[in-house]
Structures are given as C-alpha cells and as structure tokens.
Coordinates of C-alpha atoms in Angstrom, one line a residue:
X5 CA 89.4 -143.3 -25.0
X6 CA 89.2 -143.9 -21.1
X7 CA 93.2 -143.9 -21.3
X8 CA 93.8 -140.5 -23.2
X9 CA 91.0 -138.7 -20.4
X10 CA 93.0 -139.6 -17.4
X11 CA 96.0 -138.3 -19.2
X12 CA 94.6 -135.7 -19.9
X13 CA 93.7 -135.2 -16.4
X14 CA 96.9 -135.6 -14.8
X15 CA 98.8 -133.5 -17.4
X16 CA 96.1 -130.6 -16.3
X17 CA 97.1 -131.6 -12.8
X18 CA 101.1 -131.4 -13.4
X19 CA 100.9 -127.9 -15.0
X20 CA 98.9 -126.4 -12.6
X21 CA 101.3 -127.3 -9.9
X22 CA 104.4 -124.9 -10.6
X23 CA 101.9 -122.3 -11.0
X24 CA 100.3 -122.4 -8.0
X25 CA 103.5 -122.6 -6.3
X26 CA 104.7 -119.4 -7.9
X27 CA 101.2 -117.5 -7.5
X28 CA 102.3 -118.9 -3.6
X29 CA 105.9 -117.3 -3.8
X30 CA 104.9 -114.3 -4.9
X31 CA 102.0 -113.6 -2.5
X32 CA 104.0 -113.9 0.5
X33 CA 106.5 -111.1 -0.8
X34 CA 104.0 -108.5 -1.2
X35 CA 101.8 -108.6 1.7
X36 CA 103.2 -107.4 4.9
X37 CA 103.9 -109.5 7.7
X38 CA 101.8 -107.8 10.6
X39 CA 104.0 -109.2 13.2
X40 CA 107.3 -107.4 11.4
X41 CA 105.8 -104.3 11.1
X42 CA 104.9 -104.2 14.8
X43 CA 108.6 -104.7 15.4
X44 CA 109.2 -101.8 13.2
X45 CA 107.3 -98.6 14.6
X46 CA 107.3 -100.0 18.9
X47 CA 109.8 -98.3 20.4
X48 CA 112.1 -100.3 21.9
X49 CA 112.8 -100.6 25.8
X50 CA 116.3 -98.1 25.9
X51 CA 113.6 -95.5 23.6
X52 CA 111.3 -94.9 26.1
X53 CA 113.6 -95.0 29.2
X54 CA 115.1 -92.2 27.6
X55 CA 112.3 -90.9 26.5
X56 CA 111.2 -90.9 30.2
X57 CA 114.2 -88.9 31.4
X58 CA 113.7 -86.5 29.3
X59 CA 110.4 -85.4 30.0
X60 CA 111.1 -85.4 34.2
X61 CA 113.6 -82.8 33.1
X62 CA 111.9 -80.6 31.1
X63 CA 109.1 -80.7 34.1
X64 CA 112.0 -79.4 36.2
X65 CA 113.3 -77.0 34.5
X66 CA 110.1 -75.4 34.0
X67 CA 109.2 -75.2 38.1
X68 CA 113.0 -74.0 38.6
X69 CA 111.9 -70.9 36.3
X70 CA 108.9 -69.9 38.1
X71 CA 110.5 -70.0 41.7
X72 CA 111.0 -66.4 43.0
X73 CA 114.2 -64.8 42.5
X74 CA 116.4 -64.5 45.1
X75 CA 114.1 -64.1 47.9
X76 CA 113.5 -60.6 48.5
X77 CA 111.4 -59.2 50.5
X78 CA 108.3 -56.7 49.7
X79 CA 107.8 -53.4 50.9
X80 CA 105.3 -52.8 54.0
X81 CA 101.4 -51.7 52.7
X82 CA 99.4 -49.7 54.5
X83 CA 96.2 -52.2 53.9
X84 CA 98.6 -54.8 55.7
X85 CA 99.2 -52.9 58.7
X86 CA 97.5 -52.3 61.9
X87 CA 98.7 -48.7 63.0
X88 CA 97.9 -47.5 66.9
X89 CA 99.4 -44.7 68.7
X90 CA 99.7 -44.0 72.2
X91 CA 101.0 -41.0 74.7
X92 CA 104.4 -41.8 75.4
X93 CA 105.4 -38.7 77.1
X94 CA 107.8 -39.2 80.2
X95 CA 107.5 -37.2 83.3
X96 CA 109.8 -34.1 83.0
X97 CA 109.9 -33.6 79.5
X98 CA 109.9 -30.6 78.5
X99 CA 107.9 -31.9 75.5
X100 CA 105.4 -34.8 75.1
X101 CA 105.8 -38.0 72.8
X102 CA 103.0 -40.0 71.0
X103 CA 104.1 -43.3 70.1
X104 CA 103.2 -45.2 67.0
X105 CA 103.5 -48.8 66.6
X106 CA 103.1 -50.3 62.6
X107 CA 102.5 -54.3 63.1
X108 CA 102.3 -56.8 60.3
X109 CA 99.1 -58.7 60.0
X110 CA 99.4 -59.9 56.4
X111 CA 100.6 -63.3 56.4
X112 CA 104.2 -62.3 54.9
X113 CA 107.4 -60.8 55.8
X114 CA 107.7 -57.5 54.9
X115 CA 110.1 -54.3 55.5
X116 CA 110.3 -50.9 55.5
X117 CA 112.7 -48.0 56.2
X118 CA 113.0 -44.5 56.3
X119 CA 110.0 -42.0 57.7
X120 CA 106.4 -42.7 57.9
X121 CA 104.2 -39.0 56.6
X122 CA 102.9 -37.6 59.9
X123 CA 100.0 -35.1 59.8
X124 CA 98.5 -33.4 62.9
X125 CA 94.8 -32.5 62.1
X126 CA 94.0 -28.9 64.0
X127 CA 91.5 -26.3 64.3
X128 CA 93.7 -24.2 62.6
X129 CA 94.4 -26.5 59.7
X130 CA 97.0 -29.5 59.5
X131 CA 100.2 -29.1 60.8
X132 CA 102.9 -31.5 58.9
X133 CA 105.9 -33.5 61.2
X134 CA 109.4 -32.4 60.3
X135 CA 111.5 -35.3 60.2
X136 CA 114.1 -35.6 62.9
X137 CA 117.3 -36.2 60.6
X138 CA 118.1 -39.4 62.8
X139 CA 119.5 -42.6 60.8
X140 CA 118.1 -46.1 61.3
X141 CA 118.4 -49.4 59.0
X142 CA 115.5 -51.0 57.3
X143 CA 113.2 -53.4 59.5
X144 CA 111.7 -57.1 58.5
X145 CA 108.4 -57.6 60.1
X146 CA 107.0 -60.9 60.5
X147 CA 103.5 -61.7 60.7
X148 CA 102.7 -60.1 64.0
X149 CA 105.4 -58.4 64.5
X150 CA 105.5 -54.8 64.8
X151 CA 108.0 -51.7 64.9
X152 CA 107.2 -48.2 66.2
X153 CA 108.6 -44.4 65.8
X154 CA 108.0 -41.4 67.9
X155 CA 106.4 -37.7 67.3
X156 CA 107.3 -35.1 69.6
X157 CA 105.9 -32.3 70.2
X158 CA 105.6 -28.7 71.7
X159 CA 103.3 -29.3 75.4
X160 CA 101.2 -26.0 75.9
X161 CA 102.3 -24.6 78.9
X162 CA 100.7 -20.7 78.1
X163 CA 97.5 -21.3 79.6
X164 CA 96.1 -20.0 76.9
X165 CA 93.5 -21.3 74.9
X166 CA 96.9 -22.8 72.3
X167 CA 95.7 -24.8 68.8
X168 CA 93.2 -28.2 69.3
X169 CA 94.5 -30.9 67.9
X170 CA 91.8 -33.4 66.5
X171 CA 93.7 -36.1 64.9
X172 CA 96.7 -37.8 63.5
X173 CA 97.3 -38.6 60.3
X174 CA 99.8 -41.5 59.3
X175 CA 101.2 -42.1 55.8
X176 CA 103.7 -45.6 56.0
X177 CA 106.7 -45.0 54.6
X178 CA 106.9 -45.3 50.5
X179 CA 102.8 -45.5 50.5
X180 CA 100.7 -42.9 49.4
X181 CA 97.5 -44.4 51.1
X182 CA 96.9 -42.6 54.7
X183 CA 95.1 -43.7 57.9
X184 CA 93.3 -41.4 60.2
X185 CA 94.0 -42.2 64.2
X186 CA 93.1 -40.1 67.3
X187 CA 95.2 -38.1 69.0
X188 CA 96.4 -39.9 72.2
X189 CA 98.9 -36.9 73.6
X190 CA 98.2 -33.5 74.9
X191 CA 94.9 -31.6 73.4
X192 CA 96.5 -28.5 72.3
X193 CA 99.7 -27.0 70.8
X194 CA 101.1 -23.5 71.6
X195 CA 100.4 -20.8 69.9
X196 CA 103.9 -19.5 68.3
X197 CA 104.9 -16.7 65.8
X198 CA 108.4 -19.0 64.6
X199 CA 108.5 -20.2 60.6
X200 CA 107.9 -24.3 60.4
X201 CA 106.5 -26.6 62.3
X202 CA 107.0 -27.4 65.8
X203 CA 106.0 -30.9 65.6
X204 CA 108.9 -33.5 64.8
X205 CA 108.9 -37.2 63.4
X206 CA 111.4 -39.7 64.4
X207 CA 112.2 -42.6 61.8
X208 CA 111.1 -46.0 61.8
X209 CA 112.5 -47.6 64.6
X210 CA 113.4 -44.8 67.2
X211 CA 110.6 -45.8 69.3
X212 CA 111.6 -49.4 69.9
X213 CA 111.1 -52.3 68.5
X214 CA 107.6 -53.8 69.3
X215 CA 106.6 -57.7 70.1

C-alpha cells in the first residue's frame, strides 16, 4: 500500500512538470517586456538632434518676419518737434525775414520735405504765406538735430499806423496739427490795396541747416 502511494505521488509530480513549463512558455510571450517597450517609443539620439535643428529654425524664421522692412524712415510730427522762430532780417533788406528752426526731439530719425503751413495772426484777420516756388530735397533729422526755413515779409515803411501782427502760426509739412509761436520780426505789415498775400514761405531747408 505504502509502494502504490509514493507512485502515485511521483506520477502526480511527473505530469505536473510539462505543464508548468508550458503555463511558463506561454506567460513570457504575452506580457510585455518593459525594458523593450522603452526602446520602442524613446527617441533615439539622431531624432532629437534633428528635432533640435528644427525648432532653432522655425524661432528664426519667425524674428526675420517681424524685422522692419527695409528701413525707412517716418515722416516728422508735429508732437515730436520743438519749433522756434527768430528775426532774421539782414540790414538793408528791403524786406525782413523770420527764421524758423523745426528740431527733432523724439528719439528717432525722421524726415520731411516740401512746405511747412505758415499763418500770420493780425488784427485784421490771418494772413496765409505763399509759398516761394523754390526746390529743395527731403531732410533726415536726427534726434537733436534740427532744419529751418524762412518767411519774408513786406517791412512797413508808411509810417502809418500798417496791420499788427500778433502771432505766427506753423503747420509742419504733411501734418495737420498746428503750433502757435510769437512773432519775432517787425510789429506791423503795410497797408496795401494788391490781390494775395504779401507774406512768402520758403521750403524746408532755405534757411540753413541747423546743429
């Protein structure tokens, strides 16, 4: 009896071997190996050096976009101007000469060209500058810079009482925004009869160019 229990025991023993080596076999097919998935999804070292270039570019690009284009330079405004006039008459004129000096006291470089809007304030109501008809290029101020024109003028020589003149009026050229100076020349204009104004503008620049 003793004989037929321990074979018993060590057929029980024998068949369970093959099948624990299959349940074995089978097991390590269908789990996943963590270590080989790893390898599977990190990039390797040639993906993310190029992966690296590419986004250095794209940065480039971008900031090569939003640099200005081709460097030109703004228009003068009048709210970035300091505008002064002077009398600039020389002796033996037979008519007198105010001055006016625009300088640049933004922090950029600007330009402007052309005529500057001239208006002489009166008793007798605003007299507007005709413009000379004299040519002259565009000017670049720098920051401090500054660039001048002239206004001439009929001098009353009547001894008569003539027009007052109270103040100057000066519109930058392509602005529509004004500023009111006082007058620095003579105190009155002739009276005349003539059509237009006797009062003439010179363009930016035919005063001189200013420090």
């Amino acid at each position: 009896m003793r004989v037929h229990k321990l074979t018993f025991a060590a057929l029980a023993v024998a068949a369970s071997l093959p099948l624990a080596a299959c349940q074995s076999s089978g097991g390590g097919k269908g789990q996943s190996d963590p270590s080989s998935a790893a390898a599977s999804t990190a990039p390797s070292p040639s993906d993310s050096k190029a992966s690296d270039a590419k986004s250095p570019a794209g940065q480039g690009t971008a900031a090569a976009t939003g640099s200005p284009a081709n460097g030109k330079v703004d228009k003068c405004r009048t709210d970035e101007l300091e505008i002064t006039a002077k009398d600039n008459t020389i002796d033996g004129d037979p008519d007198g000469t105010v001055a006016v000096q625009l300088k640049n006291r933004g922090s950029r470089d600007c330009t402007m060209s052309g005529y500057a809007g001239v208006d002489l304030k009166t008793n007798s109501g605003p007299v507007s500058a005709k413009r000379s008809g004299e040519q002259a290029g565009p000017a670049v101020l720098k920051p401090g810079k500054s660039v001048a024109f002239g206004i001439n003028y009929p001098v009353n020589n009547s001894g008569g009482s003539g027009v007052r003149i109270t103040g100057l009026l000066v519109t930058p050229p392509d602005e529509t925004k004004s500023v009111t100076l006082d007058w620095p020349g003579a105190a009155t204009l002739p009276v005349t009869e003539s059509p237009g104004t006797p009062v003439k503008v010179g363009p930016i620049g035919s005063a001189g160019q200013g420090g």
